Coordinates of C-alpha atoms in Angstrom, one line a residue:
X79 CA -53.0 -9.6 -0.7
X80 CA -55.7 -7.9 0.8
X81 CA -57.8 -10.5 1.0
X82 CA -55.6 -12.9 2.0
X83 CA -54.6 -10.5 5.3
X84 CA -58.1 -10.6 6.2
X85 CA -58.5 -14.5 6.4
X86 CA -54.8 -15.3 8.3
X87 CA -56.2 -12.5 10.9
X88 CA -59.6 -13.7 10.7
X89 CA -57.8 -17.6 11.3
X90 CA -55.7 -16.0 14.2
X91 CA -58.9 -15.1 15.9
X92 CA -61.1 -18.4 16.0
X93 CA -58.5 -21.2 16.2
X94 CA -58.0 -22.9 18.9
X95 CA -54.9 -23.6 20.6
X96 CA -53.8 -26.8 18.4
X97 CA -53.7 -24.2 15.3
X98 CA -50.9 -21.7 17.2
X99 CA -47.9 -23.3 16.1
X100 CA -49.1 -23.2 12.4
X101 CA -50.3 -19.6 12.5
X102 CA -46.6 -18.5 14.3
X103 CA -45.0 -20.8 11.3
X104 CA -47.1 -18.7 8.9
X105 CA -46.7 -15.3 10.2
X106 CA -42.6 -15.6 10.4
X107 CA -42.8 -16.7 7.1
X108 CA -44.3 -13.7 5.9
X109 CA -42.4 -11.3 7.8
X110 CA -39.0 -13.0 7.3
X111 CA -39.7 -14.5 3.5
X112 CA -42.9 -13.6 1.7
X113 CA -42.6 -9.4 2.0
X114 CA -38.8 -8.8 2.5
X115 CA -37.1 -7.3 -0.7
X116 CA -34.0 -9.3 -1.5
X117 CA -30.8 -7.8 -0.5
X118 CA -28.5 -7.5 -3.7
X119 CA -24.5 -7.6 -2.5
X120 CA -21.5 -6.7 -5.1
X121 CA -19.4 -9.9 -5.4
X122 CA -15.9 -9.1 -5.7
X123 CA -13.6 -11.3 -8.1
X124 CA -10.2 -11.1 -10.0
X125 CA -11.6 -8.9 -12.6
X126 CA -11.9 -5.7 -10.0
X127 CA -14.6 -3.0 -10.6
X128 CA -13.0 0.3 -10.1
X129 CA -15.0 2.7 -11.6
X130 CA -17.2 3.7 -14.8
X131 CA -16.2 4.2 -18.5
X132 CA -17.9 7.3 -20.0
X133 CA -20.4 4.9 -21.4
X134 CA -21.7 4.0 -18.3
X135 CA -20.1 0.5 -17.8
X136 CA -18.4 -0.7 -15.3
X137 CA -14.2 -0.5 -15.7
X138 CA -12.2 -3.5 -14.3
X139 CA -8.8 -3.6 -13.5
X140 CA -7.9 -7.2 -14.2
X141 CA -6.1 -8.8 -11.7
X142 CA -6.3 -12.7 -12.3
X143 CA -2.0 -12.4 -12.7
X144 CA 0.0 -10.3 -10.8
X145 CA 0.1 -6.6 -11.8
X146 CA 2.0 -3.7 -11.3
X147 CA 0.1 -0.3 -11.2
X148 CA 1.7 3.0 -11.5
X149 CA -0.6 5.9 -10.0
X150 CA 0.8 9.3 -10.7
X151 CA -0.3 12.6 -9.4
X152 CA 0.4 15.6 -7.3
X153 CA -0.6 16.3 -3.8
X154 CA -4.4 16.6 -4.1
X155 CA -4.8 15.1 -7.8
X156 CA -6.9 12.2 -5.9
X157 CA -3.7 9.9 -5.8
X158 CA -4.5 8.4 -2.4
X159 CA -8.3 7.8 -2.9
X160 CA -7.7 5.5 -6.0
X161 CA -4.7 4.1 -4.3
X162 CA -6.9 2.8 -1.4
X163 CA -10.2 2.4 -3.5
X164 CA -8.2 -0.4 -5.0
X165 CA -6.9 -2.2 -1.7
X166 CA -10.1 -1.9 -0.3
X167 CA -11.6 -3.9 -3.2
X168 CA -8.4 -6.2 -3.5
X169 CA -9.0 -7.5 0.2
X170 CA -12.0 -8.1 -0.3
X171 CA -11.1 -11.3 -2.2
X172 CA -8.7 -12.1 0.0
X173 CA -5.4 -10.4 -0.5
X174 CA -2.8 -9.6 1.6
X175 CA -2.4 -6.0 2.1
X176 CA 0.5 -3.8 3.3
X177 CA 0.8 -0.2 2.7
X178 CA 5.0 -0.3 2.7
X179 CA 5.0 3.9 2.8
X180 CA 2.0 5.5 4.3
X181 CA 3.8 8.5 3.4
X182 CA 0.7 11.2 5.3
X183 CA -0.4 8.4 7.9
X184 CA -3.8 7.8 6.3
X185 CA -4.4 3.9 5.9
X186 CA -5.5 3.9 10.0
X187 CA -8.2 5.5 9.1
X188 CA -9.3 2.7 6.8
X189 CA -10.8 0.9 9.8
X190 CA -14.0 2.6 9.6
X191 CA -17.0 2.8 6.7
X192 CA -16.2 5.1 4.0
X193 CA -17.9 9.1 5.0
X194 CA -21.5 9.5 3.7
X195 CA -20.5 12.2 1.4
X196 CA -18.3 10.2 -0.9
X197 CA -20.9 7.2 -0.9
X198 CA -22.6 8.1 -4.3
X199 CA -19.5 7.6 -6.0
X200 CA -19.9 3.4 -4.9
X201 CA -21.1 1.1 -7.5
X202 CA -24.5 -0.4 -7.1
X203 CA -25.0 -2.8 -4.7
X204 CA -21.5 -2.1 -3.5
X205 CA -21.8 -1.4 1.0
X206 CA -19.3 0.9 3.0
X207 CA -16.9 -1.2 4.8
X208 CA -13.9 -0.8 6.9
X209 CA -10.9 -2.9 7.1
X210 CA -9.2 -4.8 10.3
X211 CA -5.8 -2.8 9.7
X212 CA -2.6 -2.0 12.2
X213 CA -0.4 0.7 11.6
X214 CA 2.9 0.6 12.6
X215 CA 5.5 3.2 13.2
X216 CA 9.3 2.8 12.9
X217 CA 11.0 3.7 16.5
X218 CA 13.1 6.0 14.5
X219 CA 10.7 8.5 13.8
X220 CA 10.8 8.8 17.9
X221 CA 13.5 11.4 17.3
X222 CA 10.6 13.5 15.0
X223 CA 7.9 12.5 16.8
X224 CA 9.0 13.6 20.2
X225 CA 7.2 11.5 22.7
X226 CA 4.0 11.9 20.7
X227 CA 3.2 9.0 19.0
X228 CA 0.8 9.5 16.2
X229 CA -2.6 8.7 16.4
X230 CA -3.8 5.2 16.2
X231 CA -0.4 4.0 15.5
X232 CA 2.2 1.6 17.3
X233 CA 5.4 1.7 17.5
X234 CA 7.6 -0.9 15.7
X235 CA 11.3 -2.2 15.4
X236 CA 12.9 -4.2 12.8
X237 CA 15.2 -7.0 13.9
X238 CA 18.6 -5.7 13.4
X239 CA 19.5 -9.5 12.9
X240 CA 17.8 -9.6 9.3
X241 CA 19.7 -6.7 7.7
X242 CA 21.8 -7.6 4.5
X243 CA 24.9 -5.9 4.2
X244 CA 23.2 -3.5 1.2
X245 CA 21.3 -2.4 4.2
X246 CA 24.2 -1.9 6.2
X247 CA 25.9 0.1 3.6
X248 CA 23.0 2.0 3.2
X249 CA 22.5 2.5 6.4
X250 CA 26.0 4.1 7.1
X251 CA 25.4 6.0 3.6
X252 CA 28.3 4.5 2.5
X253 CA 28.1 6.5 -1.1
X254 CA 29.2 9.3 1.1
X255 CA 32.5 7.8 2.8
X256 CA 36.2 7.1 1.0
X257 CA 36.8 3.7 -0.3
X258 CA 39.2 3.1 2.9
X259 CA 36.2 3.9 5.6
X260 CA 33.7 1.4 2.8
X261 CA 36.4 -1.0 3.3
X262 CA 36.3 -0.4 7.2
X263 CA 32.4 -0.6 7.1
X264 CA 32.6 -4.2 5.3
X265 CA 34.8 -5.3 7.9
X266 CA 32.7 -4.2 10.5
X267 CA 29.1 -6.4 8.6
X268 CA 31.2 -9.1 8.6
X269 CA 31.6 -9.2 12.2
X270 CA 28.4 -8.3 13.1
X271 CA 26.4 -10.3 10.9
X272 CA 24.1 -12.7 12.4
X273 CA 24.6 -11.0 15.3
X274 CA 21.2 -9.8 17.0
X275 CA 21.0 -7.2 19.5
X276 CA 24.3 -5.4 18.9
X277 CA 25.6 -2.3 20.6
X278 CA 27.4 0.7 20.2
X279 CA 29.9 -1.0 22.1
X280 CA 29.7 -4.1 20.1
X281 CA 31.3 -1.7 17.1
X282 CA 33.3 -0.1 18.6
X283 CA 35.5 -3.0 20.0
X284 CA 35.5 -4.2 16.2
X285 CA 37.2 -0.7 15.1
X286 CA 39.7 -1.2 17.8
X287 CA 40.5 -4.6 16.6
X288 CA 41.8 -3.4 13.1
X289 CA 45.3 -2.9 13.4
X290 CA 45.6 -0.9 10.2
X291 CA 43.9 2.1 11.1
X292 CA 45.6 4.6 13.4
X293 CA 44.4 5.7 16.8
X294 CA 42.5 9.4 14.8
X295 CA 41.2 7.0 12.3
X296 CA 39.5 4.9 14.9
X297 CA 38.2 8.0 16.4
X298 CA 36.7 9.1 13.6
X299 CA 35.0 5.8 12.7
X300 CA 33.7 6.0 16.1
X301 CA 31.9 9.4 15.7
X302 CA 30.1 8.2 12.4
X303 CA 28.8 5.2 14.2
X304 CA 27.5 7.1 17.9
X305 CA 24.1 8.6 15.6
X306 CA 23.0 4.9 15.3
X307 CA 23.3 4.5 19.4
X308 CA 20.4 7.5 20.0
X309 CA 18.8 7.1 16.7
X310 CA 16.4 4.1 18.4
X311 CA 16.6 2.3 15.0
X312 CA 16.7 -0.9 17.0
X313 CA 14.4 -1.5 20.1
X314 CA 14.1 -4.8 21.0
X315 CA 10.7 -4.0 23.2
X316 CA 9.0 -2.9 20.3
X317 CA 9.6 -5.7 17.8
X318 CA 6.8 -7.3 16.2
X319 CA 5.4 -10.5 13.8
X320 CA 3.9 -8.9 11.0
X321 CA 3.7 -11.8 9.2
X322 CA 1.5 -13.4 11.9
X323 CA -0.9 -10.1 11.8
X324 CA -1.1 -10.9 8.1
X325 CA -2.1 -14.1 8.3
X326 CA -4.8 -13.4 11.0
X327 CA -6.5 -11.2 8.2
X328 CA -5.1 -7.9 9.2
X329 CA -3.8 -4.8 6.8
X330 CA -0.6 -3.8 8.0
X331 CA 0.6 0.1 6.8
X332 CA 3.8 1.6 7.7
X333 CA 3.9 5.0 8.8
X334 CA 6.6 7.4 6.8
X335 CA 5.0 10.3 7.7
X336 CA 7.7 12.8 8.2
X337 CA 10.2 10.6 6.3
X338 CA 11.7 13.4 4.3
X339 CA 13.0 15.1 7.3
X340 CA 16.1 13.2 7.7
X341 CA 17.6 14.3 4.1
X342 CA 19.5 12.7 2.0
X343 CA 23.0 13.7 4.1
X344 CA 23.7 11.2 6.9
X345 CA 21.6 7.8 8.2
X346 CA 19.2 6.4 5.2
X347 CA 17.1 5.1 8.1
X348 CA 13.9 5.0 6.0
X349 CA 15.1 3.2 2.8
X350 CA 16.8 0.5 5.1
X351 CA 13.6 0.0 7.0
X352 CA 11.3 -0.3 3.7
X353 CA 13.6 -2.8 2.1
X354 CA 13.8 -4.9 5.7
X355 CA 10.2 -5.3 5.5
X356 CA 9.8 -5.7 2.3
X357 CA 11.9 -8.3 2.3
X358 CA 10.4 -9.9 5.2
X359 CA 6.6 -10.0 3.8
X360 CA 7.7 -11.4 0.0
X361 CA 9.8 -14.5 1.6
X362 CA 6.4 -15.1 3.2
X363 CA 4.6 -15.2 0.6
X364 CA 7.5 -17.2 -1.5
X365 CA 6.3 -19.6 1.0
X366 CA 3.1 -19.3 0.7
X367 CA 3.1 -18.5 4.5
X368 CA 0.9 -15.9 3.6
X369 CA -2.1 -15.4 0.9
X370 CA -1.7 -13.1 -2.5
X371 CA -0.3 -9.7 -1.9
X372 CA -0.1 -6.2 -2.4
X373 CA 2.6 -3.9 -1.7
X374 CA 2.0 0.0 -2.0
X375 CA 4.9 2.6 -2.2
X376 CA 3.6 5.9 -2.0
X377 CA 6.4 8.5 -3.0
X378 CA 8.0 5.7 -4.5
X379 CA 10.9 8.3 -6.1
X380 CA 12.1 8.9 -3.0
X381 CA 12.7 4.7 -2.4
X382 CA 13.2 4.1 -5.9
X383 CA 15.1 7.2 -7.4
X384 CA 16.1 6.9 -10.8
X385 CA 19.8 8.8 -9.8
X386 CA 20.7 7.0 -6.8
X387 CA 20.9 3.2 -5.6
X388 CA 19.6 3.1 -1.9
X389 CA 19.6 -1.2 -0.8
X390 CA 15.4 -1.0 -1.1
X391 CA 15.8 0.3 -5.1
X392 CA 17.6 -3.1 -5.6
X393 CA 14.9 -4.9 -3.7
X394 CA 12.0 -3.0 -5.3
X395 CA 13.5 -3.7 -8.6
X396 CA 13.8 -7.5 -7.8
X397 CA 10.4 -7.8 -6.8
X398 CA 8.8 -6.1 -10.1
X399 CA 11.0 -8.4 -12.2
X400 CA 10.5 -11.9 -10.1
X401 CA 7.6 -12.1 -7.9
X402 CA 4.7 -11.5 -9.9
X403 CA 5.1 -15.5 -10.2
X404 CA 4.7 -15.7 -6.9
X405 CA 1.3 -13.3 -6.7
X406 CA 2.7 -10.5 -5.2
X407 CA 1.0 -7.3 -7.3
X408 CA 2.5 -4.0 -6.7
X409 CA 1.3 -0.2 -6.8
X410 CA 3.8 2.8 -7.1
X411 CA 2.5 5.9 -6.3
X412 CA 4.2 8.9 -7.6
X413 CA 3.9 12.5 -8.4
X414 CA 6.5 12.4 -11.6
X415 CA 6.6 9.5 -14.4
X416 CA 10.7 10.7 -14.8
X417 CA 11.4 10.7 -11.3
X418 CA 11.1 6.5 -11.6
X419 CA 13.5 3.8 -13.3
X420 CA 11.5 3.3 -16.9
X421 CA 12.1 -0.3 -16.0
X422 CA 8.9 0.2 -14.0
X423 CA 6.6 1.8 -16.5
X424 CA 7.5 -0.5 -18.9
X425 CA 6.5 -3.6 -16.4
X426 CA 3.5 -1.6 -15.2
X427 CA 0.6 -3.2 -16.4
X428 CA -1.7 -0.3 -15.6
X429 CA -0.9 3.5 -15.8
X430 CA -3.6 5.8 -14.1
X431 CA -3.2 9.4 -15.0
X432 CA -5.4 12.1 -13.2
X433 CA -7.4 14.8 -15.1
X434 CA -5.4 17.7 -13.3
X435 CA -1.3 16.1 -15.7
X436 CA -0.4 18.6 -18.2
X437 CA 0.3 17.4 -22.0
X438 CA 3.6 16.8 -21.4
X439 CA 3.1 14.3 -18.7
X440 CA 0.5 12.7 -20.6
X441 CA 3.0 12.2 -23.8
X442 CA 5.8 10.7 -21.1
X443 CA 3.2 8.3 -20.2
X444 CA 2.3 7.3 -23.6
X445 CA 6.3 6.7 -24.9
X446 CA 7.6 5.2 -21.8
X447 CA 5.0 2.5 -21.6
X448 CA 5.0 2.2 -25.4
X449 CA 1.1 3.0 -26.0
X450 CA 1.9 5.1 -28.8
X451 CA 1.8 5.1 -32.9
X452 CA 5.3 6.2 -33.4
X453 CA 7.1 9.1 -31.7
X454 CA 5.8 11.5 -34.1
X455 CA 1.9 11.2 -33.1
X456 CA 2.4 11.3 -29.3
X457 CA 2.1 15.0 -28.8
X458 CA -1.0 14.8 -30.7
X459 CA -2.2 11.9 -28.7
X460 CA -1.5 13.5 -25.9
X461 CA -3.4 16.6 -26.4
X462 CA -6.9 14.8 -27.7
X463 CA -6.8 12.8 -24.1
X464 CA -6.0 15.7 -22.6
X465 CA -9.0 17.9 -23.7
X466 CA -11.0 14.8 -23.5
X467 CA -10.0 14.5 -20.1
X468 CA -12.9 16.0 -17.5
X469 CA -12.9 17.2 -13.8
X470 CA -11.7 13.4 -11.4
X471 CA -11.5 11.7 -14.3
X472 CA -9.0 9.2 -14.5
X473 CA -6.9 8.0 -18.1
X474 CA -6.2 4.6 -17.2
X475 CA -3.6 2.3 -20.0
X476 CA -3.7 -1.0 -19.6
X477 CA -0.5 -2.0 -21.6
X478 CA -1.4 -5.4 -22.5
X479 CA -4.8 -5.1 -24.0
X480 CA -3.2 -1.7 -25.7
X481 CA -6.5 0.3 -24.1
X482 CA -7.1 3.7 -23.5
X483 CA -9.9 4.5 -21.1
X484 CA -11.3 7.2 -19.2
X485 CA -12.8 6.3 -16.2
X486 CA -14.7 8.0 -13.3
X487 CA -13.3 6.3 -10.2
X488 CA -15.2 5.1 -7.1
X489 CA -14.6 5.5 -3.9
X490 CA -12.5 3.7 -1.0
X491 CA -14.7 1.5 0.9
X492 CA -13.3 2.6 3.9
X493 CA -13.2 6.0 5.4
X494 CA -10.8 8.6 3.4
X495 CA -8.7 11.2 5.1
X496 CA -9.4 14.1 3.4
X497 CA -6.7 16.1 4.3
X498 CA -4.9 14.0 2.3
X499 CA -5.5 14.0 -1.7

């Protein structure tokens, strides 16, 4: 090499003019070719690299059919951080991506590299990367939010137009009313449906027109319909094509923050707006309007309760069942394995269970998704994984292959909110 330095400048020095373009050939060659180390780059597929077994090889969630992943935890188990280490890997092969309940208002932050501190955890040749993402917040949360809308966030309004009469009924919290006033409520869809735009007003010329109730029972239908006039549940300004944001590449996340602040009491606004969207971004991809998908419901025992029937549990239910034909993959997040119908565990494909579950979370895990001997041996089961089990490990089942692993996750690509888990 040596050498060979010391005849190019040597060359450089005594050719004439006529040997310049080969010498400026020769020395971008070796500066662009001859010396440059190869840059190594992961290449993502449908077999996704997650993390690494105790063995030291990689772990790969296998992804080349729809999947439904249950992720359970409690607040700071590291719930979020595999939640979003997976869609940042997922959208790198070109899926769809739509956080349905950003339940702490994290994913914005997803738009920038992942922090320097967490980058050891990446595989090799894996780079920090953010994602093009928008997150939108309902206009409902205006009441909460008080003028102040969160950071980095937009506000956004469903199409009143769109809403089934589940939605309607769940809207209203019909579960709460008599079956005279459900009656009334029926009534009332039916002559609103289609119907975009409608008022207070609007309703309440319907009431009047039912000649069956009396003048205090009109009133009183009345006052359970005024919340939905100063709710801002529908604002016609603030409407937006999510479908066309997904199809230009971009990661849309809805904002929940704050969601469990209007109870369980009076308007369901935030299990009518999650099943209106969800709705909206499978029949897209039914269509194949937009690519392969994956839908993420953090807190999903709050929109999928096991003791209650809110319109998005139907549609959540639905879409486990049906669309996986269709490639939409799903991931529930969730801080108990009880608080969820067992018709999800049992469609789950993987179960990721953090370091920090007691025995008897372990042992749920193991019956309801059937990964046990016989009843009999699951305590026992449950305690070896639990002492095997070390500081952010993760047990991961995959219920198909019947495998137990445990795995030391990587990190998001992106940039993590660490406020968060």
């Amino acid at each position: 090499y040596y050498l060979l330095c010391v005849w190019w400048d040597k060359m450089s020095e005594n050719d004439n003019e006529s040997m310049k373009p080969l010498r400026e050939l020769g020395n971008n060659y070796f500066k662009d070719n001859l010396f440059k180390e190869e840059e190594k780059i992961m290449k993502y597929g449908k077999q996704l690299a997650i993390g690494r077994k105790r063995n030291g090889s990689i772990y790969y969630l296998d992804m080349r059919e729809a999947a439904r992943i249950v992720i359970l935890g409690k607040t700071r188990s590291g719930k979020s951080f595999l939640i979003r280490a997976i869609a940042d890997r997922i959208k790198k092969i070109g899926y769809s991506i739509v956080y349905l309940t950003d339940v702490k208002n994290e994913a914005f932050s997803s738009k920038e590299p992942v922090q320097e501190k967490f980058r050891h955890l990446l595989l090799d040749n894996e780079k920090p990367e953010g994602m093009r993402i928008v997150t939108l917040r309902p206009t409902f949360f205006k009441q909460i939010d008080r003028g102040s809308i969160p950071k980095a966030n937009r506000y956004y309004s469903v199409n009143l137009g769109a809403m089934t009469k589940a939605d309607f009924m769940t809207l209203m919290n019909a579960e709460s009313m008599t079956q005279p006033q459900q009656i009334i409520l029926e009534i009332i869809f039916e002559k609103m449906a289609g119907k975009e735009n409608f008022s207070l007003e609007d309703i309440n010329a319907v009431i009047d027109e039912i000649n069956e109730l009396n003048a205090a029972q009109k009133l009183a239908m009345r006052f359970k319909f005024r919340p939905l006039a100063t709710s801002y549940f529908y604002e016609k300004e603030h409407e937006k094509n999510i479908i066309d944001m997904i199809r230009n590449d971009i990661a849309v996340a809805i904002n929940m923050e704050n969601f469990d602040q209007f109870g369980q009491g009076g308007f369901l606004y935030p299990e009518v707006f999650v099943s209106m969207v969800m709705r909206m971004v499978i029949n897209a991809r039914v269509k194949k309007v937009i690519p392969p998908m994956l839908l993420i419901l953090d807190e999903s025992s709050r929109f999928v309760p096991v003791d209650k029937n809110p319109c998005c549990k139907r549609d959540v239910m639905e879409a486990v069942d049906i669309y996986g034909r269709y490639g939409i993959s799903m991931v529930f997040g969730v801080q108990e394995i009880t608080k969820i119908p067992i018709q999800i565990v049992k469609q789950a494909r993987f179960l990721c269970i953090p370091y920090s579950a007691d025995v008897g979370t372990i042992r749920d895990c193991l019956i309801m998704s059937s990964m046990v001997r016989n009843i009999q041996s699951s305590s026992n089961d449950a305690i070896y994984l639990k002492k095997s089990l070390k500081k952010y490990e993760w047990l991961i089942l995959d219920t198909i292959n019947n495998t137990k692993e445990i795995v030391k996750i990587t990190c998001p690509l992106s940039n993590h909110v660490e406020t968060g888990d």
